[in-house]
Short mmCIF file of C-alpha atoms in Angstrom, two decimals:
data_model
loop_
_atom_site.label_atom_id
_atom_site.label_comp_id
_atom_site.label_asym_id
_atom_site.label_seq_id
_atom_site.Cartn_x
_atom_site.Cartn_y
_atom_site.Cartn_z
CA LEU A 602 12.40 -15.59 11.58
CA GLU A 603 15.69 -14.17 10.32
CA GLU A 604 15.12 -15.83 6.94
CA ALA A 605 11.62 -14.33 6.73
CA VAL A 606 12.96 -10.86 7.57
CA ASN A 607 15.71 -11.19 4.92
CA THR A 608 13.12 -12.27 2.34
CA ILE A 609 10.88 -9.32 3.20
CA GLU A 610 13.80 -6.86 3.08
CA SER A 611 14.98 -8.12 -0.33
CA SER A 612 11.38 -7.96 -1.63
CA VAL A 613 11.07 -4.38 -0.37
CA ALA A 614 14.40 -3.46 -1.97
CA GLU A 615 13.25 -4.99 -5.27
CA PHE A 616 9.92 -3.14 -4.99
CA LEU A 617 11.63 0.20 -4.33
CA ALA A 618 13.99 -0.31 -7.25
CA ALA A 619 10.96 -0.77 -9.50
CA ALA A 620 9.15 2.10 -7.78
CA SER A 621 12.05 4.43 -8.54
CA ARG A 622 10.73 4.54 -12.09
CA ILE A 623 7.56 6.31 -10.95
CA ALA A 624 8.32 8.06 -7.65
CA PRO A 625 11.04 10.66 -7.13
CA GLY A 626 13.65 9.80 -4.54
CA CYS A 627 13.37 6.00 -4.51
CA VAL A 628 16.77 5.34 -6.07
CA ASP A 629 18.89 6.28 -3.06
CA ALA A 630 16.20 5.69 -0.47
CA ARG A 631 17.05 4.25 2.91
CA ILE A 632 14.62 1.43 3.56
CA ASP A 633 12.95 1.21 6.94
CA LEU A 634 10.52 -1.67 7.14
CA VAL A 635 7.99 -0.60 9.76
CA SER A 636 5.06 -2.55 11.09
CA TRP A 637 2.79 -0.71 13.49
CA ASN A 638 0.55 -2.49 15.92
CA ARG A 639 -1.58 -1.68 18.95
CA THR A 640 1.50 -1.08 21.08
CA SER A 641 3.04 1.46 18.66
CA SER A 642 2.74 4.91 20.16
CA PHE A 643 1.21 7.77 18.23
CA GLU A 644 4.41 9.79 18.72
CA GLU A 645 6.54 6.94 17.30
CA GLN A 646 4.38 6.71 14.18
CA VAL A 647 4.43 10.48 13.61
CA ARG A 648 8.23 10.62 14.06
CA GLN A 649 8.84 7.75 11.62
CA VAL A 650 6.58 9.15 8.91
CA ALA A 651 7.73 12.76 9.34
CA SER A 652 11.30 11.67 8.62
CA SER A 653 10.31 9.79 5.44
CA ASP A 654 10.32 10.86 1.82
CA ILE A 655 8.20 7.95 0.60
CA LEU A 656 5.38 6.08 2.27
CA VAL A 657 4.50 2.71 0.74
CA ALA A 658 1.42 1.03 2.17
CA ILE A 659 -1.48 -1.21 1.33
CA HIS A 660 -4.77 0.73 1.07
CA GLY A 661 -6.14 1.18 4.55
CA ALA A 662 -6.14 3.30 7.66
CA SER A 663 -2.33 3.34 7.95
CA LEU A 664 -2.30 5.76 4.99
CA VAL A 665 -3.77 8.42 7.26
CA ASN A 666 -0.17 8.70 8.45
CA SER A 667 0.54 10.54 5.19
CA LEU A 668 -0.65 13.58 7.17
CA TRP A 669 2.81 13.63 8.77
CA LEU A 670 4.87 13.40 5.55
CA PRO A 671 6.93 16.46 4.64
CA PRO A 672 5.68 18.55 1.67
CA GLY A 673 6.70 17.09 -1.67
CA ALA A 674 7.01 13.53 -0.34
CA SER A 675 5.51 10.58 -2.22
CA VAL A 676 2.82 8.06 -1.34
CA ILE A 677 2.71 4.71 -3.13
CA GLU A 678 -0.63 3.07 -2.37
CA ILE A 679 -1.11 -0.64 -3.07
CA PHE A 680 -4.68 -1.71 -3.84
CA PRO A 681 -6.01 -5.26 -3.72
CA ALA A 682 -6.61 -6.84 -7.14
CA ARG A 683 -10.21 -5.72 -7.62
CA PHE A 684 -10.50 -2.63 -5.49
CA VAL A 685 -9.68 1.06 -5.96
CA HIS A 686 -10.75 4.00 -3.86
CA PRO A 687 -9.69 7.65 -4.30
CA MET A 688 -9.71 8.79 -0.66
CA TYR A 689 -5.94 8.78 -0.12
CA SER A 690 -5.11 10.23 -3.54
CA ARG A 691 -7.41 13.12 -2.62
CA LEU A 692 -5.70 13.50 0.76
CA SER A 693 -2.30 13.51 -0.97
CA ALA A 694 -3.45 16.25 -3.35
CA VAL A 695 -4.65 18.42 -0.47
CA LEU A 696 -1.33 17.88 1.37
CA GLY A 697 0.85 18.63 -1.68
CA LEU A 698 2.18 15.08 -1.91
CA PHE A 699 2.89 12.98 -4.99
CA HIS A 700 0.51 10.02 -5.08
CA PHE A 701 0.95 6.84 -7.07
CA HIS A 702 -0.99 3.63 -6.90
CA VAL A 703 -0.57 0.11 -8.13
CA ARG A 704 -3.15 -2.65 -8.14
CA ALA A 705 -1.91 -5.95 -6.77
CA SER A 706 -2.24 -9.23 -8.60
CA SER A 707 -4.88 -11.70 -7.43
CA GLU A 708 -2.46 -14.52 -8.17
CA GLY A 709 -2.07 -16.58 -5.02
CA SER A 710 -5.29 -15.26 -3.45
CA SER A 711 -7.72 -17.70 -1.97
CA PRO A 712 -9.46 -19.87 -4.58
CA ASN A 713 -12.85 -18.56 -3.38
CA TYR A 714 -11.85 -14.95 -4.03
CA ASP A 715 -10.76 -15.71 -7.58
CA SER A 716 -13.75 -17.90 -8.41
CA ILE A 717 -16.38 -15.55 -6.97
CA PHE A 718 -15.00 -12.19 -8.13
CA LYS A 719 -13.05 -13.09 -11.27
CA GLY A 720 -13.78 -10.60 -14.03
CA TRP A 721 -15.21 -7.98 -11.71
CA THR A 722 -14.15 -4.42 -12.41
CA ALA A 723 -12.73 -2.21 -9.66
CA ALA A 724 -15.93 -0.12 -9.75
CA ALA A 725 -18.12 -3.19 -9.29
CA CYS A 726 -15.99 -4.52 -6.43
CA THR A 727 -15.78 -1.16 -4.69
CA SER A 728 -19.57 -0.84 -4.70
CA ASP A 729 -20.19 -4.41 -3.43
CA LYS A 730 -19.76 -5.03 0.32
CA ARG A 731 -18.88 -8.74 -0.09
CA CYS A 732 -16.15 -7.92 -2.60
CA ARG A 733 -14.73 -5.10 -0.45
CA ILE A 734 -14.49 -7.41 2.56
CA ALA A 735 -12.96 -10.23 0.50
CA SER A 736 -10.46 -7.76 -0.99
CA ARG A 737 -9.31 -6.74 2.48
CA GLU A 738 -8.66 -10.37 3.37
CA ALA A 739 -7.00 -11.39 0.08
CA ASP A 740 -3.25 -11.85 -0.20
CA VAL A 741 -1.49 -8.99 -1.93
CA ALA A 742 1.29 -9.49 -4.49
CA VAL A 743 2.59 -6.54 -6.47
CA PRO A 744 3.70 -7.35 -10.02
CA LEU A 745 6.76 -5.11 -10.34
CA ASP A 746 6.25 -4.65 -14.08
CA LYS A 747 3.17 -2.53 -13.19
CA LEU A 748 5.52 0.08 -11.74
CA ARG A 749 7.02 0.98 -15.12
#
């Protein structure tokens, strides 16, 4: 477990170093790796996000927590390989937040995902229920060169 945590922390540090090229404040950011689950209290989530300058998350309901970010903070949203949706960029605009997104690589996803949806555009995947569901279940790997 300790080795897995160290690997995750070094990957997050590498990601934030690359992200510093697009989002203000990443260079000297303190990294708190947070994983919320059913036992995480609402108050705990609000407190953690409200004290953050940058929220990095995979597209999904956890990005609603951007409601608690201070004005001028940044959101970096990670989309699955073949999926993009504007809902959280719109929320960021309304809240006065900087919003950036990066699309993950499909490399390492399940062979079925790549064989069925290879070549699909984000618009085609977003409008197809099977592709949206498969995108939610696909592994996510962020190519750091996309953050330049």
